[in-house]
Amino acid sequence: MKNKLFAILIVGLIAGSIRLTACTSNIENISTSNDSSLVLNEEKNVAFEEFGAQGAKNDDTLTLEDMISYSIEDEYLARSEYEIIMDKFGEEKPFTNIIKAEVNHIEQLTVLFSKYNILIPQDISMDFIVVPDNLNESFAAGVAAEIENIAMYEKFLKEDIPEDVRAVFIELRDGSESHLSAFKKNI
């Protein structure tokens, strides 16, 4: 179904028609990211249960495209959450260090999107952010987010995936384990 959608998108681009509807997603447009990869811009009608680590948890038929997409969505979510927390409570450690790692994680995943010719999902993570009331709740939110992120990568690592993807998932999981430790120290 996703390959069919990709074919429809290419035909639509060639024909000069960028707006079309396929499956349950309404495609608004195709744009180019900074690294010249195609970015899929979807309407913001995705439920939290279908996004990032939550989506991966609920998906029993994972494809390589699904895994890479859930990964970048979850990294978008972490980056956005930590940005909002720093906007509200100031640039506090460990958020200042971890947000840099989240940006790095997104960059690593972007390379995989390009290599495997997969459209990069639009960052709609701000639709799912709940701002904690205080800094302690922020640390607890960080703990919860990193636990979910680690579980997602553990699930993916049980799948038959290319070695370069496996290496990135291991690195991102290990980074999340470090982030988890840093958040736990602050609770």
Short mmCIF file of N, CA and C in Angstrom, two decimals:
data_model
loop_
_atom_site.label_atom_id
_atom_site.label_comp_id
_atom_site.label_asym_id
_atom_site.label_seq_id
_atom_site.Cartn_x
_atom_site.Cartn_y
_atom_site.Cartn_z
N MET A 1 0.83 -1.18 0.00
CA MET A 1 0.00 0.00 0.00
C MET A 1 0.88 1.25 0.00
N LYS A 2 1.97 1.24 0.80
CA LYS A 2 2.84 2.41 0.85
C LYS A 2 3.58 2.59 -0.48
N ASN A 3 3.97 1.49 -1.13
CA ASN A 3 4.62 1.59 -2.44
C ASN A 3 3.65 2.16 -3.47
N LYS A 4 2.37 1.77 -3.37
CA LYS A 4 1.35 2.30 -4.25
C LYS A 4 1.20 3.80 -4.04
N LEU A 5 1.21 4.23 -2.79
CA LEU A 5 1.11 5.64 -2.46
C LEU A 5 2.29 6.41 -3.04
N PHE A 6 3.49 5.84 -2.93
CA PHE A 6 4.68 6.48 -3.47
C PHE A 6 4.56 6.64 -4.99
N ALA A 7 4.08 5.60 -5.67
CA ALA A 7 3.92 5.66 -7.12
C ALA A 7 2.89 6.73 -7.49
N ILE A 8 1.80 6.81 -6.75
CA ILE A 8 0.78 7.82 -7.01
C ILE A 8 1.36 9.22 -6.82
N LEU A 9 2.18 9.39 -5.79
CA LEU A 9 2.80 10.69 -5.54
C LEU A 9 3.70 11.11 -6.69
N ILE A 10 4.50 10.18 -7.19
CA ILE A 10 5.41 10.51 -8.30
C ILE A 10 4.62 10.90 -9.53
N VAL A 11 3.58 10.13 -9.86
CA VAL A 11 2.75 10.46 -11.02
C VAL A 11 2.11 11.83 -10.82
N GLY A 12 1.63 12.09 -9.61
CA GLY A 12 1.03 13.39 -9.33
C GLY A 12 2.00 14.54 -9.49
N LEU A 13 3.25 14.33 -9.07
CA LEU A 13 4.26 15.37 -9.22
C LEU A 13 4.55 15.63 -10.69
N ILE A 14 4.69 14.57 -11.44
CA ILE A 14 4.99 14.70 -12.87
C ILE A 14 3.85 15.43 -13.56
N ALA A 15 2.63 15.11 -13.21
CA ALA A 15 1.47 15.73 -13.83
C ALA A 15 1.22 17.16 -13.33
N GLY A 16 1.99 17.57 -12.33
CA GLY A 16 1.84 18.92 -11.80
C GLY A 16 0.75 19.03 -10.75
N SER A 17 0.20 17.91 -10.34
CA SER A 17 -0.83 17.91 -9.31
C SER A 17 -0.22 17.45 -8.01
N ILE A 18 -0.08 18.35 -7.06
CA ILE A 18 0.57 18.00 -5.82
C ILE A 18 -0.45 17.59 -4.76
N ARG A 19 -1.68 18.01 -4.88
CA ARG A 19 -2.68 17.66 -3.87
C ARG A 19 -3.49 16.47 -4.34
N LEU A 20 -3.45 15.39 -3.57
CA LEU A 20 -4.24 14.21 -3.86
C LEU A 20 -4.53 13.46 -2.59
N THR A 21 -5.49 12.56 -2.67
CA THR A 21 -5.86 11.77 -1.50
C THR A 21 -5.60 10.31 -1.79
N ALA A 22 -4.98 9.62 -0.82
CA ALA A 22 -4.71 8.19 -0.98
C ALA A 22 -4.85 7.54 0.38
N CYS A 23 -5.46 6.38 0.42
CA CYS A 23 -5.70 5.64 1.67
C CYS A 23 -6.43 6.55 2.65
N THR A 24 -5.91 6.68 3.88
CA THR A 24 -6.57 7.53 4.87
C THR A 24 -5.83 8.83 5.08
N SER A 25 -4.72 9.05 4.36
CA SER A 25 -3.94 10.27 4.54
C SER A 25 -4.21 11.23 3.40
N ASN A 26 -4.38 12.49 3.73
CA ASN A 26 -4.49 13.52 2.71
C ASN A 26 -3.12 14.14 2.56
N ILE A 27 -2.55 14.04 1.37
CA ILE A 27 -1.23 14.58 1.14
C ILE A 27 -1.38 16.04 0.72
N GLU A 28 -0.80 16.94 1.50
CA GLU A 28 -0.89 18.36 1.17
C GLU A 28 0.14 18.76 0.14
N ASN A 29 1.39 18.35 0.35
CA ASN A 29 2.42 18.70 -0.62
C ASN A 29 3.67 17.89 -0.36
N ILE A 30 4.56 17.96 -1.31
CA ILE A 30 5.87 17.34 -1.18
C ILE A 30 6.86 18.48 -1.20
N SER A 31 7.73 18.52 -0.22
CA SER A 31 8.74 19.57 -0.18
C SER A 31 10.10 18.94 -0.08
N THR A 32 11.11 19.76 -0.15
CA THR A 32 12.47 19.26 -0.06
C THR A 32 13.08 19.75 1.23
N SER A 33 13.71 18.84 1.99
CA SER A 33 14.37 19.23 3.23
C SER A 33 15.74 19.79 2.90
N ASN A 34 16.48 20.23 3.92
CA ASN A 34 17.80 20.81 3.71
C ASN A 34 18.77 19.87 3.03
N ASP A 35 18.60 18.56 3.18
CA ASP A 35 19.54 17.62 2.58
C ASP A 35 19.03 17.09 1.25
N SER A 36 18.06 17.77 0.65
CA SER A 36 17.51 17.43 -0.66
C SER A 36 16.72 16.13 -0.68
N SER A 37 16.37 15.58 0.48
CA SER A 37 15.52 14.40 0.53
C SER A 37 14.07 14.85 0.44
N LEU A 38 13.24 14.02 -0.14
CA LEU A 38 11.82 14.35 -0.19
C LEU A 38 11.23 14.20 1.20
N VAL A 39 10.37 15.13 1.57
CA VAL A 39 9.71 15.10 2.86
C VAL A 39 8.21 14.99 2.62
N LEU A 40 7.58 14.02 3.25
CA LEU A 40 6.15 13.83 3.12
C LEU A 40 5.44 14.74 4.11
N ASN A 41 4.60 15.61 3.61
CA ASN A 41 3.83 16.52 4.47
C ASN A 41 2.40 16.03 4.51
N GLU A 42 1.97 15.53 5.64
CA GLU A 42 0.62 15.01 5.80
C GLU A 42 -0.20 15.95 6.65
N GLU A 43 -1.52 15.89 6.45
CA GLU A 43 -2.38 16.65 7.34
C GLU A 43 -2.19 16.14 8.76
N LYS A 44 -2.46 16.98 9.73
CA LYS A 44 -2.20 16.64 11.12
C LYS A 44 -3.37 15.87 11.73
N ASN A 45 -3.69 14.72 11.13
CA ASN A 45 -4.79 13.92 11.66
C ASN A 45 -4.30 12.58 12.18
N VAL A 46 -3.06 12.50 12.57
CA VAL A 46 -2.47 11.28 13.12
C VAL A 46 -2.72 11.27 14.62
N ALA A 47 -3.20 10.15 15.13
CA ALA A 47 -3.42 10.01 16.57
C ALA A 47 -2.10 9.70 17.26
N PHE A 48 -1.97 10.07 18.52
CA PHE A 48 -0.75 9.81 19.28
C PHE A 48 -0.40 8.33 19.28
N GLU A 49 -1.42 7.48 19.30
CA GLU A 49 -1.21 6.02 19.32
C GLU A 49 -0.59 5.51 18.03
N GLU A 50 -0.54 6.35 16.99
CA GLU A 50 0.02 5.97 15.70
C GLU A 50 1.37 6.64 15.45
N PHE A 51 1.89 7.37 16.41
CA PHE A 51 3.05 8.23 16.21
C PHE A 51 4.23 7.77 17.05
N GLY A 52 5.40 7.74 16.47
CA GLY A 52 6.64 7.46 17.20
C GLY A 52 6.62 6.12 17.91
N ALA A 53 7.14 6.10 19.12
CA ALA A 53 7.25 4.85 19.88
C ALA A 53 5.89 4.24 20.15
N GLN A 54 4.87 5.07 20.36
CA GLN A 54 3.52 4.54 20.58
C GLN A 54 3.02 3.82 19.33
N GLY A 55 3.24 4.40 18.18
CA GLY A 55 2.84 3.76 16.93
C GLY A 55 3.57 2.45 16.73
N ALA A 56 4.87 2.44 17.02
CA ALA A 56 5.66 1.21 16.88
C ALA A 56 5.16 0.13 17.82
N LYS A 57 4.80 0.52 19.04
CA LYS A 57 4.30 -0.44 20.03
C LYS A 57 3.03 -1.12 19.53
N ASN A 58 2.20 -0.36 18.82
CA ASN A 58 0.90 -0.86 18.36
C ASN A 58 0.94 -1.50 16.98
N ASP A 59 2.10 -1.54 16.34
CA ASP A 59 2.23 -2.05 14.98
C ASP A 59 2.85 -3.44 15.00
N ASP A 60 2.10 -4.42 14.56
CA ASP A 60 2.59 -5.80 14.55
C ASP A 60 3.09 -6.24 13.17
N THR A 61 3.04 -5.36 12.19
CA THR A 61 3.49 -5.70 10.85
C THR A 61 4.52 -4.67 10.38
N LEU A 62 5.61 -4.59 11.07
CA LEU A 62 6.63 -3.57 10.80
C LEU A 62 7.39 -3.84 9.50
N THR A 63 7.52 -2.79 8.70
CA THR A 63 8.40 -2.82 7.54
C THR A 63 9.60 -1.94 7.86
N LEU A 64 10.62 -2.00 7.04
CA LEU A 64 11.78 -1.13 7.23
C LEU A 64 11.35 0.33 7.22
N GLU A 65 10.48 0.69 6.29
CA GLU A 65 9.98 2.06 6.20
C GLU A 65 9.26 2.46 7.49
N ASP A 66 8.43 1.56 8.00
CA ASP A 66 7.72 1.84 9.26
C ASP A 66 8.69 2.11 10.39
N MET A 67 9.69 1.24 10.53
CA MET A 67 10.62 1.36 11.65
C MET A 67 11.41 2.67 11.59
N ILE A 68 11.89 3.01 10.41
CA ILE A 68 12.66 4.25 10.28
C ILE A 68 11.75 5.46 10.51
N SER A 69 10.51 5.37 10.02
CA SER A 69 9.56 6.47 10.20
C SER A 69 9.17 6.65 11.66
N TYR A 70 8.83 5.55 12.35
CA TYR A 70 8.52 5.66 13.78
C TYR A 70 9.71 6.22 14.55
N SER A 71 10.91 5.83 14.14
CA SER A 71 12.12 6.30 14.84
C SER A 71 12.26 7.80 14.74
N ILE A 72 12.15 8.34 13.53
CA ILE A 72 12.33 9.79 13.39
C ILE A 72 11.19 10.54 14.06
N GLU A 73 9.97 9.98 14.01
CA GLU A 73 8.86 10.63 14.71
C GLU A 73 9.13 10.71 16.20
N ASP A 74 9.67 9.63 16.77
CA ASP A 74 9.94 9.63 18.20
C ASP A 74 11.08 10.58 18.55
N GLU A 75 12.06 10.68 17.68
CA GLU A 75 13.15 11.63 17.91
C GLU A 75 12.65 13.06 17.77
N TYR A 76 11.75 13.30 16.79
CA TYR A 76 11.10 14.62 16.68
C TYR A 76 10.39 14.95 17.99
N LEU A 77 9.65 13.97 18.50
CA LEU A 77 8.87 14.17 19.72
C LEU A 77 9.76 14.54 20.90
N ALA A 78 10.86 13.82 21.08
CA ALA A 78 11.78 14.11 22.18
C ALA A 78 12.38 15.51 22.02
N ARG A 79 12.85 15.83 20.81
CA ARG A 79 13.44 17.15 20.59
C ARG A 79 12.43 18.26 20.91
N SER A 80 11.21 18.13 20.39
CA SER A 80 10.18 19.15 20.62
C SER A 80 9.83 19.27 22.09
N GLU A 81 9.69 18.13 22.76
CA GLU A 81 9.36 18.15 24.19
C GLU A 81 10.44 18.87 24.99
N TYR A 82 11.69 18.57 24.70
CA TYR A 82 12.79 19.17 25.44
C TYR A 82 12.94 20.66 25.10
N GLU A 83 12.63 21.04 23.86
CA GLU A 83 12.64 22.46 23.50
C GLU A 83 11.59 23.23 24.30
N ILE A 84 10.39 22.68 24.37
CA ILE A 84 9.29 23.33 25.10
C ILE A 84 9.63 23.44 26.59
N ILE A 85 10.20 22.37 27.14
CA ILE A 85 10.58 22.38 28.55
C ILE A 85 11.62 23.47 28.81
N MET A 86 12.61 23.59 27.93
CA MET A 86 13.64 24.63 28.12
C MET A 86 13.06 26.01 27.93
N ASP A 87 12.09 26.16 27.01
CA ASP A 87 11.43 27.46 26.84
C ASP A 87 10.70 27.85 28.12
N LYS A 88 10.08 26.89 28.78
CA LYS A 88 9.29 27.18 29.98
C LYS A 88 10.14 27.33 31.23
N PHE A 89 11.17 26.48 31.40
CA PHE A 89 11.91 26.44 32.66
C PHE A 89 13.36 26.91 32.54
N GLY A 90 13.76 27.32 31.37
CA GLY A 90 15.14 27.76 31.17
C GLY A 90 16.03 26.62 30.69
N GLU A 91 17.20 26.97 30.29
CA GLU A 91 18.14 25.99 29.74
C GLU A 91 18.83 25.24 30.87
N GLU A 92 18.18 24.19 31.30
CA GLU A 92 18.64 23.37 32.42
C GLU A 92 19.28 22.08 31.89
N LYS A 93 20.32 21.64 32.61
CA LYS A 93 20.86 20.32 32.32
C LYS A 93 19.93 19.30 32.95
N PRO A 94 19.75 18.17 32.38
CA PRO A 94 20.42 17.59 31.23
C PRO A 94 19.77 17.93 29.89
N PHE A 95 18.68 18.73 29.90
CA PHE A 95 17.98 19.03 28.65
C PHE A 95 18.88 19.68 27.61
N THR A 96 19.76 20.58 28.04
CA THR A 96 20.63 21.27 27.09
C THR A 96 21.55 20.31 26.35
N ASN A 97 22.02 19.28 27.04
CA ASN A 97 22.89 18.30 26.39
C ASN A 97 22.09 17.29 25.57
N ILE A 98 20.99 16.86 26.12
CA ILE A 98 20.21 15.81 25.46
C ILE A 98 19.57 16.31 24.18
N ILE A 99 19.15 17.56 24.15
CA ILE A 99 18.52 18.07 22.93
C ILE A 99 19.50 18.05 21.75
N LYS A 100 20.76 18.29 22.04
CA LYS A 100 21.78 18.21 20.98
C LYS A 100 21.88 16.79 20.45
N ALA A 101 21.78 15.82 21.34
CA ALA A 101 21.82 14.41 20.92
C ALA A 101 20.59 14.07 20.08
N GLU A 102 19.43 14.61 20.45
CA GLU A 102 18.21 14.33 19.68
C GLU A 102 18.33 14.86 18.25
N VAL A 103 18.92 16.03 18.10
CA VAL A 103 19.16 16.58 16.76
C VAL A 103 20.09 15.67 15.98
N ASN A 104 21.12 15.17 16.64
CA ASN A 104 22.05 14.22 16.01
C ASN A 104 21.32 12.95 15.60
N HIS A 105 20.44 12.44 16.44
CA HIS A 105 19.67 11.23 16.13
C HIS A 105 18.83 11.45 14.88
N ILE A 106 18.19 12.59 14.78
CA ILE A 106 17.37 12.91 13.61
C ILE A 106 18.24 12.94 12.36
N GLU A 107 19.43 13.53 12.47
CA GLU A 107 20.35 13.57 11.32
C GLU A 107 20.77 12.17 10.89
N GLN A 108 21.06 11.29 11.86
CA GLN A 108 21.44 9.92 11.53
C GLN A 108 20.30 9.20 10.81
N LEU A 109 19.09 9.40 11.25
CA LEU A 109 17.95 8.76 10.60
C LEU A 109 17.69 9.33 9.22
N THR A 110 17.92 10.62 9.05
CA THR A 110 17.73 11.24 7.74
C THR A 110 18.62 10.58 6.68
N VAL A 111 19.82 10.19 7.07
CA VAL A 111 20.72 9.48 6.16
C VAL A 111 20.07 8.17 5.70
N LEU A 112 19.42 7.46 6.62
CA LEU A 112 18.76 6.20 6.26
C LEU A 112 17.59 6.44 5.31
N PHE A 113 16.82 7.49 5.55
CA PHE A 113 15.72 7.82 4.64
C PHE A 113 16.25 8.03 3.23
N SER A 114 17.34 8.75 3.13
CA SER A 114 17.93 9.03 1.83
C SER A 114 18.45 7.74 1.19
N LYS A 115 19.20 6.95 1.94
CA LYS A 115 19.79 5.72 1.40
C LYS A 115 18.73 4.74 0.90
N TYR A 116 17.65 4.60 1.65
CA TYR A 116 16.61 3.63 1.31
C TYR A 116 15.45 4.25 0.54
N ASN A 117 15.65 5.48 0.09
CA ASN A 117 14.67 6.17 -0.76
C ASN A 117 13.27 6.15 -0.15
N ILE A 118 13.21 6.56 1.11
CA ILE A 118 11.96 6.61 1.86
C ILE A 118 11.65 8.08 2.14
N LEU A 119 10.38 8.45 1.97
CA LEU A 119 9.96 9.82 2.25
C LEU A 119 10.03 10.09 3.75
N ILE A 120 10.57 11.24 4.11
CA ILE A 120 10.70 11.64 5.51
C ILE A 120 9.36 12.21 5.98
N PRO A 121 8.81 11.67 7.07
CA PRO A 121 7.55 12.22 7.58
C PRO A 121 7.74 13.66 8.07
N GLN A 122 6.71 14.45 7.90
CA GLN A 122 6.71 15.82 8.42
C GLN A 122 6.75 15.76 9.94
N ASP A 123 7.40 16.73 10.53
CA ASP A 123 7.47 16.82 11.99
C ASP A 123 6.18 17.46 12.51
N ILE A 124 5.29 16.62 13.02
CA ILE A 124 4.04 17.10 13.62
C ILE A 124 4.05 16.85 15.12
N SER A 125 5.23 16.67 15.68
CA SER A 125 5.37 16.31 17.09
C SER A 125 4.76 17.33 18.05
N MET A 126 4.72 18.59 17.67
CA MET A 126 4.17 19.62 18.56
C MET A 126 2.70 19.36 18.87
N ASP A 127 2.02 18.61 18.02
CA ASP A 127 0.61 18.28 18.26
C ASP A 127 0.44 17.36 19.47
N PHE A 128 1.52 16.72 19.90
CA PHE A 128 1.43 15.71 20.95
C PHE A 128 2.12 16.11 22.25
N ILE A 129 2.65 17.32 22.32
CA ILE A 129 3.40 17.76 23.49
C ILE A 129 2.44 18.20 24.60
N VAL A 130 2.68 17.68 25.79
CA VAL A 130 1.99 18.13 27.00
C VAL A 130 3.07 18.75 27.87
N VAL A 131 2.93 20.03 28.16
CA VAL A 131 3.96 20.74 28.92
C VAL A 131 3.80 20.44 30.41
N PRO A 132 4.84 19.90 31.04
CA PRO A 132 4.78 19.63 32.48
C PRO A 132 4.62 20.92 33.29
N ASP A 133 4.09 20.77 34.51
CA ASP A 133 3.85 21.94 35.37
C ASP A 133 5.10 22.45 36.06
N ASN A 134 6.10 21.56 36.25
CA ASN A 134 7.31 22.00 36.94
C ASN A 134 8.50 21.18 36.43
N LEU A 135 9.67 21.55 36.88
CA LEU A 135 10.89 20.91 36.40
C LEU A 135 10.97 19.44 36.80
N ASN A 136 10.52 19.10 38.01
CA ASN A 136 10.53 17.69 38.43
C ASN A 136 9.64 16.83 37.54
N GLU A 137 8.48 17.35 37.17
CA GLU A 137 7.60 16.63 36.24
C GLU A 137 8.27 16.51 34.87
N SER A 138 9.07 17.50 34.52
CA SER A 138 9.80 17.46 33.25
C SER A 138 10.82 16.33 33.23
N PHE A 139 11.52 16.16 34.36
CA PHE A 139 12.47 15.05 34.45
C PHE A 139 11.74 13.71 34.35
N ALA A 140 10.60 13.61 35.02
CA ALA A 140 9.80 12.38 34.97
C ALA A 140 9.30 12.12 33.55
N ALA A 141 8.90 13.17 32.86
CA ALA A 141 8.47 13.03 31.46
C ALA A 141 9.63 12.55 30.60
N GLY A 142 10.83 13.07 30.88
CA GLY A 142 12.02 12.60 30.16
C GLY A 142 12.28 11.13 30.39
N VAL A 143 12.13 10.69 31.63
CA VAL A 143 12.30 9.27 31.96
C VAL A 143 11.32 8.42 31.15
N ALA A 144 10.05 8.81 31.19
CA ALA A 144 9.01 8.05 30.49
C ALA A 144 9.28 8.01 28.98
N ALA A 145 9.66 9.15 28.40
CA ALA A 145 9.92 9.21 26.96
C ALA A 145 11.10 8.32 26.57
N GLU A 146 12.15 8.35 27.37
CA GLU A 146 13.33 7.54 27.04
C GLU A 146 13.06 6.05 27.21
N ILE A 147 12.26 5.68 28.20
CA ILE A 147 11.89 4.26 28.38
C ILE A 147 11.13 3.77 27.15
N GLU A 148 10.18 4.55 26.67
CA GLU A 148 9.42 4.19 25.47
C GLU A 148 10.33 4.11 24.24
N ASN A 149 11.25 5.05 24.14
CA ASN A 149 12.18 5.08 23.01
C ASN A 149 13.07 3.83 23.00
N ILE A 150 13.59 3.47 24.14
CA ILE A 150 14.45 2.29 24.26
C ILE A 150 13.65 1.04 23.89
N ALA A 151 12.43 0.92 24.38
CA ALA A 151 11.59 -0.24 24.07
C ALA A 151 11.32 -0.33 22.57
N MET A 152 11.12 0.81 21.93
CA MET A 152 10.90 0.83 20.48
C MET A 152 12.11 0.25 19.75
N TYR A 153 13.30 0.74 20.10
CA TYR A 153 14.50 0.24 19.42
C TYR A 153 14.76 -1.23 19.73
N GLU A 154 14.46 -1.67 20.94
CA GLU A 154 14.60 -3.09 21.28
C GLU A 154 13.68 -3.93 20.39
N LYS A 155 12.47 -3.46 20.18
CA LYS A 155 11.53 -4.18 19.31
C LYS A 155 12.08 -4.25 17.88
N PHE A 156 12.59 -3.13 17.38
CA PHE A 156 13.12 -3.09 16.02
C PHE A 156 14.33 -4.01 15.86
N LEU A 157 15.16 -4.09 16.88
CA LEU A 157 16.39 -4.89 16.79
C LEU A 157 16.09 -6.39 16.75
N LYS A 158 14.88 -6.80 17.06
CA LYS A 158 14.47 -8.20 16.94
C LYS A 158 14.08 -8.55 15.50
N GLU A 159 13.93 -7.55 14.67
CA GLU A 159 13.51 -7.74 13.28
C GLU A 159 14.71 -8.01 12.38
N ASP A 160 14.43 -8.53 11.20
CA ASP A 160 15.45 -8.75 10.17
C ASP A 160 15.64 -7.43 9.43
N ILE A 161 16.69 -6.70 9.77
CA ILE A 161 16.93 -5.38 9.19
C ILE A 161 18.36 -5.31 8.67
N PRO A 162 18.62 -4.41 7.71
CA PRO A 162 19.99 -4.25 7.20
C PRO A 162 20.96 -3.85 8.32
N GLU A 163 22.21 -4.24 8.16
CA GLU A 163 23.21 -4.00 9.21
C GLU A 163 23.44 -2.52 9.50
N ASP A 164 23.37 -1.66 8.49
CA ASP A 164 23.57 -0.23 8.75
C ASP A 164 22.41 0.34 9.56
N VAL A 165 21.20 -0.14 9.31
CA VAL A 165 20.04 0.29 10.08
C VAL A 165 20.17 -0.23 11.51
N ARG A 166 20.58 -1.49 11.64
CA ARG A 166 20.78 -2.08 12.97
C ARG A 166 21.80 -1.25 13.77
N ALA A 167 22.90 -0.86 13.12
CA ALA A 167 23.94 -0.09 13.81
C ALA A 167 23.39 1.26 14.29
N VAL A 168 22.58 1.92 13.47
CA VAL A 168 22.00 3.21 13.87
C VAL A 168 21.03 2.99 15.03
N PHE A 169 20.18 1.97 14.93
CA PHE A 169 19.21 1.71 16.00
C PHE A 169 19.92 1.38 17.32
N ILE A 170 21.01 0.64 17.26
CA ILE A 170 21.77 0.33 18.47
C ILE A 170 22.35 1.61 19.06
N GLU A 171 22.91 2.45 18.21
CA GLU A 171 23.50 3.70 18.70
C GLU A 171 22.44 4.61 19.32
N LEU A 172 21.28 4.68 18.69
CA LEU A 172 20.22 5.54 19.22
C LEU A 172 19.64 4.96 20.51
N ARG A 173 19.49 3.65 20.58
CA ARG A 173 19.04 3.02 21.82
C ARG A 173 20.01 3.29 22.96
N ASP A 174 21.31 3.12 22.67
CA ASP A 174 22.33 3.34 23.69
C ASP A 174 22.35 4.81 24.14
N GLY A 175 22.14 5.72 23.21
CA GLY A 175 22.04 7.13 23.56
C GLY A 175 20.86 7.39 24.48
N SER A 176 19.75 6.75 24.18
CA SER A 176 18.56 6.90 25.02
C SER A 176 18.78 6.33 26.41
N GLU A 177 19.57 5.26 26.51
CA GLU A 177 19.88 4.72 27.83
C GLU A 177 20.69 5.72 28.65
N SER A 178 21.60 6.44 28.00
CA SER A 178 22.35 7.50 28.69
C SER A 178 21.43 8.64 29.11
N HIS A 179 20.48 9.01 28.22
CA HIS A 179 19.53 10.08 28.54
C HIS A 179 18.66 9.67 29.73
N LEU A 180 18.23 8.41 29.72
CA LEU A 180 17.41 7.89 30.82
C LEU A 180 18.16 8.01 32.15
N SER A 181 19.40 7.64 32.14
CA SER A 181 20.23 7.73 33.35
C SER A 181 20.33 9.17 33.83
N ALA A 182 20.54 10.10 32.89
CA ALA A 182 20.67 11.52 33.26
C ALA A 182 19.38 12.05 33.86
N PHE A 183 18.24 11.68 33.28
CA PHE A 183 16.96 12.15 33.82
C PHE A 183 16.71 11.55 35.20
N LYS A 184 17.02 10.27 35.38
CA LYS A 184 16.79 9.63 36.68
C LYS A 184 17.60 10.29 37.78
N LYS A 185 18.81 10.76 37.46
CA LYS A 185 19.65 11.41 38.46
C LYS A 185 19.03 12.71 38.98
N ASN A 186 18.18 13.31 38.16
CA ASN A 186 17.58 14.60 38.52
C ASN A 186 16.24 14.49 39.23
N ILE A 187 15.70 13.29 39.29
CA ILE A 187 14.40 13.12 39.96
C ILE A 187 14.60 13.03 41.46
#
